[in-house]
Amino acid sequence: MKYVLGIDIGTTAIKAAVFDETGRDVGSHTCEYTLLTPSPVQVELDARTYVNAFKTALSNAIGKAKIARNEIVSLGISAQGETLFCLDDQAEVLRPAIVWMDNRATEEASWIESKLGRELVHQTTGQVGMSATWPASKILWIKNNEPEIFARTSKFLLIEDYFIYLLTGQFASEDSLLCSTMYWDITTREYWPAMLDLLGVSQSQLPEIHHPGSAISKITSQAANEFGLGSDTLICLGALDQACGAIGVGNVRPGIFSESTGAALASVAMTDQPVIDPAGQMPCFASGIPGVYMVHAYSTGGMAIRWFRDAFCASEMDVERSSGLNAYALIDCQVESVEPGSAGLRVLPHLQGSGPPDTDCLAKGVFLNVTLAHSKAHFARGIMEGVSMVLLRMLEATRSLGVDVEEIRSLSGGAKSRAWCQIKANASGLPVRTMKTTDVAASLGAAILAGIAAGVWSSVADTASRFAEYDLEYTPEPQHKPLYTAMLGEYKLLMKELAPSFKR
């Protein structure tokens, strides 16, 4: 039996999972970490924190699998996008990584867009315009505000690139992760010279571009010792976490709409060619399958319910520590005790800006219509319904591009919530299906890519479809659809009317 390791580097945790040749998860482990927020718009994390979590997750996953480390033939990485590392000429990290959701570079984003024009940016990159979250904006912020760091930076890397370097000693990246850097051209699948010139960055400061799933090399002996892997382990590029997650739940053909409610809410729908939204709302990415593209949106998601848990659910967290009963499961029970509509409470869940199709990096969280009748349970349900409205906007904008949607496949932490999945089904009017691979979808997607590179399997689409099995299905309850249709209208109105106040 051959084994493949998939590592998912998420926003607030790293998950490692070992898979056998049948796609079965034989051992997995998640290691969480807490992001640093030195200001309301800044989100960072030390590189060493990521590395330690990577080691812990990997070691425990192999231990749970009860296999020898040299039985793992290849390793693939699923990674969050847009998180930026600066390395000097000795490949030492110069400053904490700037996490994807960091919004400090709003002025830089506006300046870049004023120089190049929104239309050119959209047509060239597939992204709908400049944002503070994009690495191009982050690099310009460093240039303007930390000139000594900018001058000393020999390599600008994304988080997958950084770990590929640690494991192989090579600087390599892939299309799906580079999509949202804004210095990658979706029409040529190469770096965009005009953007690099504007930033004052050379191609030599960036990693070499490969397709998702490309084998880079065997692990170095030093890395094998440091990370506890066999010396023959093949290290492979994976893909953007949402691209890997889509593969992991079998979203490999048009008609399937997958949504991931992790720290971020993200949606993916596959297309056979690039789709440039004439309305300028929905971005297009390279998928984890070479030659296939995806309409992909993202915004604040599970981070809102995690914030709620951490800020207001101390008793539930105490129960979890003392009994092992998950705090989110307790919150779920409270949500199910509240009628749909949360007794009029309306929530905009944008605690760190909003993404496509209603992009506004200055958007804030809003709780509207609060009365004495509202309890903590109403707020929990209100957050879930608010995030579901964001999902409806993603679905609506995807369909407007002529992309067919027949079902929703849910993954990440939000898929564990029966209450939330039912809300999504009722709001969308579509069946919401969780998969037996939901818990490890992104890791499985990365493992499939790495396994194909190592010759364990032969085709991404065939392998992903074979491994994807339904777990639960949430059928829409039609009596609630009018409520959620009206709620979506209220959501759109609130986003429009409150936009000026977000700027204060």
Short mmCIF file of C-alpha atoms in Angstrom, two decimals:
data_model
loop_
_atom_site.label_atom_id
_atom_site.label_comp_id
_atom_site.label_asym_id
_atom_site.label_seq_id
_atom_site.Cartn_x
_atom_site.Cartn_y
_atom_site.Cartn_z
CA MET A 1 0.00 0.00 0.00
CA LYS A 2 1.24 3.47 -0.93
CA TYR A 3 0.36 6.51 1.16
CA VAL A 4 0.06 10.17 0.19
CA LEU A 5 0.13 13.15 2.54
CA GLY A 6 -2.08 16.20 2.02
CA ILE A 7 -1.38 19.34 4.06
CA ASP A 8 -3.99 22.11 4.23
CA ILE A 9 -2.52 25.43 5.40
CA GLY A 10 -5.60 27.35 6.48
CA THR A 11 -6.20 30.77 7.95
CA THR A 12 -6.36 29.66 11.58
CA ALA A 13 -5.07 26.07 11.46
CA ILE A 14 -2.99 23.56 9.55
CA LYS A 15 -4.45 20.14 8.87
CA ALA A 16 -2.40 17.15 7.77
CA ALA A 17 -4.00 13.93 6.55
CA VAL A 18 -2.55 10.63 5.33
CA PHE A 19 -4.49 8.82 2.58
CA ASP A 20 -4.11 5.29 1.27
CA GLU A 21 -4.55 4.24 -2.35
CA THR A 22 -8.33 4.02 -1.96
CA GLY A 23 -8.53 7.64 -0.83
CA ARG A 24 -9.28 6.66 2.75
CA ASP A 25 -8.11 9.03 5.50
CA VAL A 26 -6.01 6.77 7.71
CA GLY A 27 -4.71 9.47 10.03
CA SER A 28 -5.23 13.22 10.32
CA HIS A 29 -4.48 16.00 12.76
CA THR A 30 -5.26 19.71 13.02
CA CYS A 31 -3.10 22.28 14.80
CA GLU A 32 -4.66 25.69 15.44
CA TYR A 33 -2.98 29.05 15.91
CA THR A 34 -4.11 32.58 16.74
CA LEU A 35 -3.57 35.39 14.27
CA LEU A 36 -1.91 38.63 15.37
CA THR A 37 -3.93 41.83 14.89
CA PRO A 38 -1.70 44.80 15.73
CA SER A 39 -4.42 47.15 14.44
CA PRO A 40 -8.03 46.82 13.22
CA VAL A 41 -6.83 46.51 9.61
CA GLN A 42 -3.64 44.52 10.17
CA VAL A 43 -3.46 40.71 10.38
CA GLU A 44 -0.08 38.97 10.65
CA LEU A 45 1.59 35.79 11.87
CA ASP A 46 5.20 34.80 12.51
CA ALA A 47 6.64 32.30 10.07
CA ARG A 48 7.84 30.14 12.95
CA THR A 49 4.26 29.74 14.19
CA TYR A 50 3.27 28.33 10.79
CA VAL A 51 6.31 26.03 10.72
CA ASN A 52 5.68 24.67 14.22
CA ALA A 53 2.02 24.02 13.43
CA PHE A 54 3.03 22.31 10.16
CA LYS A 55 5.40 19.99 12.04
CA THR A 56 2.87 19.23 14.77
CA ALA A 57 0.06 18.44 12.33
CA LEU A 58 2.31 16.31 10.14
CA SER A 59 3.86 14.34 12.99
CA ASN A 60 0.53 13.58 14.64
CA ALA A 61 -1.14 12.59 11.37
CA ILE A 62 1.62 10.08 10.60
CA GLY A 63 1.44 8.80 14.18
CA LYS A 64 -2.31 8.27 13.96
CA ALA A 65 -1.91 6.51 10.61
CA LYS A 66 0.49 4.06 12.29
CA ILE A 67 2.75 3.85 9.27
CA ALA A 68 6.47 4.38 8.79
CA ARG A 69 7.42 7.75 7.41
CA ASN A 70 9.14 6.17 4.40
CA GLU A 71 5.80 4.65 3.32
CA ILE A 72 4.64 8.15 2.28
CA VAL A 73 5.47 8.48 -1.42
CA SER A 74 4.43 12.10 -1.97
CA LEU A 75 3.21 15.25 -0.26
CA GLY A 76 0.96 17.98 -1.65
CA ILE A 77 -0.03 21.33 -0.17
CA SER A 78 -3.38 23.11 -0.13
CA ALA A 79 -2.85 26.73 0.85
CA GLN A 80 -4.65 29.92 1.73
CA GLY A 81 -4.14 32.60 -0.91
CA GLU A 82 -2.57 36.04 -0.67
CA THR A 83 -0.54 35.56 2.53
CA LEU A 84 2.82 37.20 1.81
CA PHE A 85 6.35 36.39 3.02
CA CYS A 86 9.47 38.52 2.48
CA LEU A 87 12.81 36.67 2.40
CA ASP A 88 16.31 38.14 2.27
CA ASP A 89 19.18 36.87 0.13
CA GLN A 90 19.90 34.19 2.74
CA ALA A 91 16.26 33.05 2.53
CA GLU A 92 15.59 34.30 6.05
CA VAL A 93 12.14 35.76 6.76
CA LEU A 94 12.39 39.53 7.25
CA ARG A 95 9.05 40.27 8.93
CA PRO A 96 5.87 38.51 10.04
CA ALA A 97 3.78 37.18 7.17
CA ILE A 98 1.01 39.55 6.10
CA VAL A 99 -2.11 37.34 6.18
CA TRP A 100 -4.56 37.35 3.28
CA MET A 101 -7.32 39.21 5.16
CA ASP A 102 -5.02 42.12 6.09
CA ASN A 103 -6.52 45.39 4.81
CA ARG A 104 -3.78 47.93 5.53
CA ALA A 105 -2.99 48.54 1.83
CA THR A 106 -6.21 50.29 0.76
CA GLU A 107 -4.43 53.42 -0.46
CA GLU A 108 -1.91 51.35 -2.40
CA ALA A 109 -4.69 49.34 -4.03
CA SER A 110 -6.47 52.53 -5.12
CA TRP A 111 -3.23 53.98 -6.47
CA ILE A 112 -2.45 50.88 -8.54
CA GLU A 113 -5.95 50.83 -9.98
CA SER A 114 -5.72 54.54 -10.85
CA LYS A 115 -2.49 53.89 -12.76
CA LEU A 116 -3.55 50.78 -14.69
CA GLY A 117 -7.33 51.13 -14.81
CA ARG A 118 -9.90 48.74 -13.37
CA GLU A 119 -10.85 47.32 -16.76
CA LEU A 120 -7.27 46.42 -17.69
CA VAL A 121 -6.71 44.86 -14.27
CA HIS A 122 -9.85 42.74 -14.67
CA GLN A 123 -9.13 41.65 -18.23
CA THR A 124 -5.52 40.76 -17.43
CA THR A 125 -5.81 39.03 -14.06
CA GLY A 126 -9.41 37.77 -13.97
CA GLN A 127 -9.87 39.63 -10.68
CA VAL A 128 -12.52 42.32 -10.55
CA GLY A 129 -10.26 45.11 -9.33
CA MET A 130 -7.56 46.02 -6.89
CA SER A 131 -7.99 45.22 -3.22
CA ALA A 132 -5.88 45.69 -0.13
CA THR A 133 -5.79 41.91 0.31
CA TRP A 134 -3.90 41.28 -2.94
CA PRO A 135 -0.15 40.67 -2.64
CA ALA A 136 0.58 43.44 -5.18
CA SER A 137 -1.04 45.95 -2.81
CA LYS A 138 0.79 44.44 0.16
CA ILE A 139 4.15 44.69 -1.62
CA LEU A 140 3.54 48.33 -2.48
CA TRP A 141 2.57 49.01 1.15
CA ILE A 142 5.88 47.51 2.28
CA LYS A 143 7.71 49.63 -0.29
CA ASN A 144 5.98 52.80 0.96
CA ASN A 145 6.00 52.09 4.70
CA GLU A 146 8.88 49.67 5.34
CA PRO A 147 11.43 50.70 2.69
CA GLU A 148 14.29 48.94 4.46
CA ILE A 149 12.37 45.63 4.33
CA PHE A 150 11.50 46.17 0.68
CA ALA A 151 15.13 46.93 -0.18
CA ARG A 152 16.35 43.78 1.58
CA THR A 153 13.72 41.44 0.09
CA SER A 154 15.24 38.98 -2.33
CA LYS A 155 12.08 36.85 -2.70
CA PHE A 156 8.38 37.63 -2.33
CA LEU A 157 6.62 34.33 -1.64
CA LEU A 158 3.14 33.08 -0.88
CA ILE A 159 2.64 30.59 1.93
CA GLU A 160 2.69 27.47 -0.27
CA ASP A 161 5.84 28.76 -1.98
CA TYR A 162 7.48 29.22 1.41
CA PHE A 163 6.87 25.63 2.50
CA ILE A 164 7.93 24.28 -0.89
CA TYR A 165 11.20 26.13 -0.35
CA LEU A 166 11.62 24.73 3.17
CA LEU A 167 11.02 21.19 1.88
CA THR A 168 12.99 21.30 -1.38
CA GLY A 169 15.25 24.36 -1.36
CA GLN A 170 13.56 25.53 -4.59
CA PHE A 171 11.44 28.59 -5.27
CA ALA A 172 8.32 27.38 -7.06
CA SER A 173 4.66 28.41 -7.24
CA GLU A 174 1.59 27.48 -9.26
CA ASP A 175 -1.19 29.13 -11.22
CA SER A 176 -4.16 28.78 -8.88
CA LEU A 177 -2.34 30.45 -5.99
CA LEU A 178 -0.81 33.18 -8.17
CA CYS A 179 -4.23 34.16 -9.61
CA SER A 180 -4.95 36.76 -6.95
CA THR A 181 -1.47 38.23 -6.60
CA MET A 182 -2.39 40.70 -9.38
CA TYR A 183 1.01 40.25 -10.95
CA TRP A 184 -0.05 37.03 -12.77
CA ASP A 185 -1.73 37.22 -16.19
CA ILE A 186 -4.68 34.83 -16.70
CA THR A 187 -4.37 35.09 -20.51
CA THR A 188 -0.67 34.14 -20.67
CA ARG A 189 -0.37 32.28 -17.33
CA GLU A 190 2.88 34.19 -16.80
CA TYR A 191 3.85 37.19 -14.66
CA TRP A 192 2.39 40.52 -15.76
CA PRO A 193 5.31 42.84 -16.67
CA ALA A 194 3.32 46.08 -16.37
CA MET A 195 2.35 45.32 -12.77
CA LEU A 196 5.87 44.27 -11.83
CA ASP A 197 7.24 47.50 -13.29
CA LEU A 198 4.72 49.53 -11.31
CA LEU A 199 5.73 47.76 -8.08
CA GLY A 200 9.44 47.90 -8.78
CA VAL A 201 9.73 44.11 -8.52
CA SER A 202 11.68 41.86 -10.90
CA GLN A 203 10.72 38.33 -11.96
CA SER A 204 13.89 37.11 -10.26
CA GLN A 205 12.28 38.08 -6.93
CA LEU A 206 9.38 35.72 -7.60
CA PRO A 207 9.16 31.92 -7.72
CA GLU A 208 9.13 29.94 -10.94
CA ILE A 209 5.61 29.24 -12.25
CA HIS A 210 4.34 25.65 -12.58
CA HIS A 211 0.96 23.97 -13.07
CA PRO A 212 -0.96 22.83 -9.96
CA GLY A 213 0.08 19.34 -8.95
CA SER A 214 3.57 19.61 -10.42
CA ALA A 215 6.29 17.50 -8.80
CA ILE A 216 9.14 19.77 -7.67
CA SER A 217 11.71 17.34 -6.29
CA LYS A 218 12.34 14.83 -3.56
CA ILE A 219 12.61 16.33 -0.10
CA THR A 220 16.05 17.52 0.95
CA SER A 221 17.83 15.44 3.57
CA GLN A 222 17.83 18.40 5.96
CA ALA A 223 14.07 18.90 5.56
CA ALA A 224 13.42 15.16 5.89
CA ASN A 225 15.11 15.21 9.28
CA GLU A 226 13.46 18.45 10.39
CA PHE A 227 9.92 17.49 9.34
CA GLY A 228 10.10 13.77 10.07
CA LEU A 229 9.60 12.50 6.53
CA GLY A 230 11.30 9.79 4.48
CA SER A 231 14.21 10.82 2.29
CA ASP A 232 12.40 9.64 -0.89
CA THR A 233 9.23 11.67 -0.32
CA LEU A 234 8.25 13.52 -3.50
CA ILE A 235 7.26 17.14 -2.77
CA CYS A 236 4.54 18.47 -5.06
CA LEU A 237 2.76 21.73 -5.58
CA GLY A 238 -0.91 21.48 -4.70
CA ALA A 239 -3.29 24.36 -5.31
CA LEU A 240 -5.24 27.16 -3.66
CA ASP A 241 -7.18 25.79 -0.69
CA GLN A 242 -10.54 26.37 -2.35
CA ALA A 243 -9.34 24.68 -5.53
CA CYS A 244 -8.12 21.70 -3.52
CA GLY A 245 -11.33 21.62 -1.50
CA ALA A 246 -13.38 21.52 -4.69
CA ILE A 247 -11.35 18.54 -5.91
CA GLY A 248 -11.72 16.87 -2.52
CA VAL A 249 -15.53 16.92 -2.74
CA GLY A 250 -15.65 15.95 -6.41
CA ASN A 251 -16.43 19.40 -7.80
CA VAL A 252 -14.57 18.76 -11.05
CA ARG A 253 -17.24 19.51 -13.66
CA PRO A 254 -19.74 22.28 -14.47
CA GLY A 255 -23.08 22.07 -12.63
CA ILE A 256 -21.63 21.53 -9.16
CA PHE A 257 -21.31 24.51 -6.81
CA SER A 258 -19.11 23.92 -3.79
CA GLU A 259 -19.00 26.23 -0.81
CA SER A 260 -16.53 26.22 2.01
CA THR A 261 -17.42 27.87 5.28
CA GLY A 262 -14.12 27.92 7.10
CA ALA A 263 -12.59 31.12 8.44
CA ALA A 264 -13.61 32.53 5.07
CA LEU A 265 -16.72 31.74 3.09
CA ALA A 266 -15.75 30.71 -0.44
CA SER A 267 -17.60 29.35 -3.44
CA VAL A 268 -16.34 27.51 -6.53
CA ALA A 269 -18.03 26.66 -9.83
CA MET A 270 -15.99 25.06 -12.64
CA THR A 271 -15.81 26.33 -16.23
CA ASP A 272 -13.93 25.07 -19.28
CA GLN A 273 -12.57 28.51 -20.17
CA PRO A 274 -11.85 31.84 -18.47
CA VAL A 275 -15.01 33.79 -17.63
CA ILE A 276 -14.53 37.55 -17.39
CA ASP A 277 -17.63 38.99 -15.71
CA PRO A 278 -18.96 41.94 -17.77
CA ALA A 279 -20.55 43.30 -14.58
CA GLY A 280 -17.14 43.39 -12.94
CA GLN A 281 -18.33 41.51 -9.85
CA MET A 282 -17.11 37.90 -9.96
CA PRO A 283 -13.46 36.89 -10.34
CA CYS A 284 -12.11 34.00 -12.38
CA PHE A 285 -9.26 31.78 -11.22
CA ALA A 286 -7.20 28.95 -12.59
CA SER A 287 -8.45 25.80 -10.88
CA GLY A 288 -6.41 22.97 -9.42
CA ILE A 289 -6.86 21.07 -12.70
CA PRO A 290 -4.59 22.38 -15.48
CA GLY A 291 -6.63 23.95 -18.29
CA VAL A 292 -9.80 24.26 -16.18
CA TYR A 293 -10.97 27.52 -14.58
CA MET A 294 -13.27 28.39 -11.73
CA VAL A 295 -15.63 31.23 -10.86
CA HIS A 296 -14.56 31.76 -7.28
CA ALA A 297 -15.82 34.18 -4.64
CA TYR A 298 -14.78 34.65 -1.03
CA SER A 299 -15.67 36.72 2.01
CA THR A 300 -15.83 36.59 5.79
CA GLY A 301 -17.52 33.35 6.81
CA GLY A 302 -16.85 31.06 9.74
CA MET A 303 -14.55 33.68 11.22
CA ALA A 304 -17.72 35.52 12.27
CA ILE A 305 -19.07 32.55 14.25
CA ARG A 306 -15.61 31.89 15.69
CA TRP A 307 -15.48 35.52 16.86
CA PHE A 308 -18.92 35.04 18.40
CA ARG A 309 -17.76 31.85 20.14
CA ASP A 310 -14.60 33.45 21.51
CA ALA A 311 -16.27 36.69 22.61
CA PHE A 312 -19.61 35.48 23.97
CA CYS A 313 -19.53 31.72 24.56
CA ALA A 314 -17.20 31.26 27.53
CA SER A 315 -19.62 28.82 29.17
CA GLU A 316 -19.82 26.66 26.03
CA MET A 317 -16.02 26.63 25.78
CA ASP A 318 -15.80 25.62 29.46
CA VAL A 319 -18.14 22.71 28.73
CA GLU A 320 -15.94 21.70 25.80
CA ARG A 321 -12.83 21.73 28.02
CA SER A 322 -14.48 19.74 30.78
CA SER A 323 -16.55 17.25 28.79
CA GLY A 324 -15.19 17.25 25.26
CA LEU A 325 -18.56 18.32 23.83
CA ASN A 326 -17.73 20.75 21.01
CA ALA A 327 -18.68 24.38 21.69
CA TYR A 328 -19.89 24.79 18.12
CA ALA A 329 -22.25 21.83 18.61
CA LEU A 330 -23.71 23.60 21.63
CA ILE A 331 -24.12 26.79 19.58
CA ASP A 332 -25.84 24.71 16.89
CA CYS A 333 -28.41 23.49 19.40
CA GLN A 334 -29.15 27.08 20.38
CA VAL A 335 -29.56 28.07 16.71
CA GLU A 336 -32.05 25.24 16.15
CA SER A 337 -34.14 26.59 19.04
CA VAL A 338 -34.74 29.87 17.15
CA GLU A 339 -37.27 30.24 14.34
CA PRO A 340 -35.99 31.17 10.85
CA GLY A 341 -35.54 34.91 10.53
CA SER A 342 -34.06 35.36 14.02
CA ALA A 343 -37.08 37.39 15.14
CA GLY A 344 -36.19 40.21 12.76
CA LEU A 345 -32.50 40.43 13.66
CA ARG A 346 -30.40 41.11 10.56
CA VAL A 347 -26.64 40.64 10.41
CA LEU A 348 -23.96 41.77 8.01
CA PRO A 349 -21.12 39.39 8.95
CA HIS A 350 -18.25 41.39 7.42
CA LEU A 351 -15.87 41.61 10.37
CA GLN A 352 -12.85 42.01 8.07
CA GLY A 353 -14.25 43.49 4.85
CA SER A 354 -16.41 41.85 2.19
CA GLY A 355 -15.42 40.06 -0.99
CA PRO A 356 -17.01 39.38 -4.39
CA PRO A 357 -19.59 40.02 -5.63
CA ASP A 358 -20.03 42.90 -3.13
CA THR A 359 -16.38 43.77 -2.66
CA ASP A 360 -15.73 46.40 -0.01
CA CYS A 361 -12.55 46.03 2.03
CA LEU A 362 -13.90 48.59 4.52
CA ALA A 363 -17.17 46.74 5.20
CA LYS A 364 -17.91 46.09 8.88
CA GLY A 365 -20.12 43.79 10.90
CA VAL A 366 -23.63 45.08 11.54
CA PHE A 367 -26.39 43.87 13.89
CA LEU A 368 -29.71 45.53 13.01
CA ASN A 369 -33.15 45.51 14.69
CA VAL A 370 -31.86 44.35 18.09
CA THR A 371 -34.54 44.33 20.80
CA LEU A 372 -34.90 43.15 24.39
CA ALA A 373 -36.48 40.00 23.03
CA HIS A 374 -33.26 38.86 21.36
CA SER A 375 -31.09 36.30 23.15
CA LYS A 376 -27.62 34.97 22.50
CA ALA A 377 -29.19 32.22 20.42
CA HIS A 378 -30.79 34.81 18.13
CA PHE A 379 -27.40 36.38 17.52
CA ALA A 380 -25.86 33.01 16.68
CA ARG A 381 -28.64 32.25 14.18
CA GLY A 382 -28.47 35.80 12.84
CA ILE A 383 -24.78 35.36 12.04
CA MET A 384 -25.46 32.05 10.25
CA GLU A 385 -28.27 33.64 8.26
CA GLY A 386 -26.10 36.67 7.46
CA VAL A 387 -23.31 34.46 6.10
CA SER A 388 -25.94 32.54 4.14
CA MET A 389 -27.00 35.80 2.48
CA VAL A 390 -23.41 36.29 1.33
CA LEU A 391 -23.57 32.76 -0.10
CA LEU A 392 -26.79 33.62 -1.95
CA ARG A 393 -25.10 36.65 -3.51
CA MET A 394 -22.25 34.41 -4.70
CA LEU A 395 -24.75 31.94 -6.15
CA GLU A 396 -26.77 34.69 -7.82
CA ALA A 397 -23.68 36.29 -9.40
CA THR A 398 -22.33 32.92 -10.57
CA ARG A 399 -25.59 32.07 -12.33
CA SER A 400 -25.66 35.50 -13.99
CA LEU A 401 -22.55 34.43 -15.94
CA GLY A 402 -24.42 31.51 -17.50
CA VAL A 403 -22.80 28.98 -15.18
CA ASP A 404 -25.27 26.22 -14.33
CA VAL A 405 -25.74 25.21 -10.69
CA GLU A 406 -27.61 22.02 -9.80
CA GLU A 407 -26.45 21.30 -6.26
CA ILE A 408 -24.35 22.73 -3.44
CA ARG A 409 -21.58 20.66 -1.87
CA SER A 410 -20.48 21.96 1.52
CA LEU A 411 -17.09 21.53 3.11
CA SER A 412 -14.93 22.88 5.95
CA GLY A 413 -16.09 23.51 9.50
CA GLY A 414 -19.46 24.98 8.57
CA ALA A 415 -20.46 21.69 6.95
CA LYS A 416 -20.48 20.09 10.40
CA SER A 417 -23.33 22.37 11.46
CA ARG A 418 -26.67 20.77 10.65
CA ALA A 419 -28.45 24.01 11.49
CA TRP A 420 -26.28 26.04 9.12
CA CYS A 421 -26.54 23.53 6.25
CA GLN A 422 -30.33 23.55 6.55
CA ILE A 423 -30.37 27.36 6.51
CA LYS A 424 -28.30 27.32 3.31
CA ALA A 425 -30.63 24.77 1.70
CA ASN A 426 -33.74 26.75 2.67
CA ALA A 427 -32.25 30.05 1.53
CA SER A 428 -30.95 28.77 -1.82
CA GLY A 429 -33.75 26.36 -2.69
CA LEU A 430 -31.08 23.82 -3.65
CA PRO A 431 -30.06 20.54 -2.04
CA VAL A 432 -27.02 21.01 0.17
CA ARG A 433 -24.88 17.91 0.39
CA THR A 434 -22.02 17.22 2.72
CA MET A 435 -19.52 14.61 1.65
CA LYS A 436 -17.81 11.82 3.52
CA THR A 437 -14.62 13.68 2.55
CA THR A 438 -15.86 17.02 3.94
CA ASP A 439 -13.59 17.06 6.99
CA VAL A 440 -10.47 16.50 4.91
CA ALA A 441 -11.56 17.88 1.52
CA ALA A 442 -8.72 20.36 0.99
CA SER A 443 -6.12 17.90 2.25
CA LEU A 444 -7.58 15.19 0.00
CA GLY A 445 -7.50 17.51 -3.00
CA ALA A 446 -3.83 18.27 -2.36
CA ALA A 447 -3.14 14.55 -1.87
CA ILE A 448 -4.87 13.64 -5.14
CA LEU A 449 -2.67 16.13 -7.00
CA ALA A 450 0.46 14.77 -5.27
CA GLY A 451 -0.59 11.16 -5.81
CA ILE A 452 -1.07 11.70 -9.53
CA ALA A 453 2.37 13.35 -9.74
CA ALA A 454 3.81 10.24 -8.06
CA GLY A 455 1.91 7.82 -10.29
CA VAL A 456 -0.42 6.52 -7.57
CA TRP A 457 -3.50 7.63 -9.57
CA SER A 458 -3.93 8.64 -13.21
CA SER A 459 -6.52 11.45 -13.50
CA VAL A 460 -7.62 14.27 -11.19
CA ALA A 461 -11.25 14.28 -12.37
CA ASP A 462 -11.68 10.50 -12.35
CA THR A 463 -9.96 10.05 -8.99
CA ALA A 464 -11.86 12.91 -7.33
CA SER A 465 -15.21 11.65 -8.65
CA ARG A 466 -14.45 8.12 -7.47
CA PHE A 467 -13.47 9.22 -3.95
CA ALA A 468 -16.36 11.68 -3.48
CA GLU A 469 -19.26 10.06 -1.62
CA TYR A 470 -22.34 11.76 -0.23
CA ASP A 471 -22.72 11.79 3.54
CA LEU A 472 -25.79 13.88 4.34
CA GLU A 473 -28.28 15.77 2.19
CA TYR A 474 -30.28 18.78 3.38
CA THR A 475 -33.46 19.18 1.36
CA PRO A 476 -34.90 22.70 0.96
CA GLU A 477 -38.02 23.42 2.99
CA PRO A 478 -39.98 25.53 0.49
CA GLN A 479 -42.12 27.30 3.09
CA HIS A 480 -39.04 29.27 4.19
CA LYS A 481 -37.90 30.42 0.74
CA PRO A 482 -39.99 33.65 0.69
CA LEU A 483 -38.47 34.71 4.02
CA TYR A 484 -34.93 34.28 2.75
CA THR A 485 -35.68 35.89 -0.61
CA ALA A 486 -36.90 38.97 1.28
CA MET A 487 -33.88 38.78 3.59
CA LEU A 488 -31.56 38.81 0.56
CA GLY A 489 -33.25 42.00 -0.63
CA GLU A 490 -32.68 43.56 2.79
CA TYR A 491 -29.06 42.43 2.72
CA LYS A 492 -28.44 44.13 -0.64
CA LEU A 493 -30.10 47.33 0.56
CA LEU A 494 -28.07 47.39 3.77
CA MET A 495 -24.80 46.87 1.89
CA LYS A 496 -25.64 49.81 -0.38
CA GLU A 497 -26.97 52.20 2.24
CA LEU A 498 -24.33 51.54 4.89
CA ALA A 499 -21.32 51.71 2.56
CA PRO A 500 -20.62 55.40 3.40
CA SER A 501 -20.57 54.66 7.12
CA PHE A 502 -18.00 51.89 6.65
CA LYS A 503 -15.46 54.54 5.63
CA ARG A 504 -15.56 56.31 9.01
#
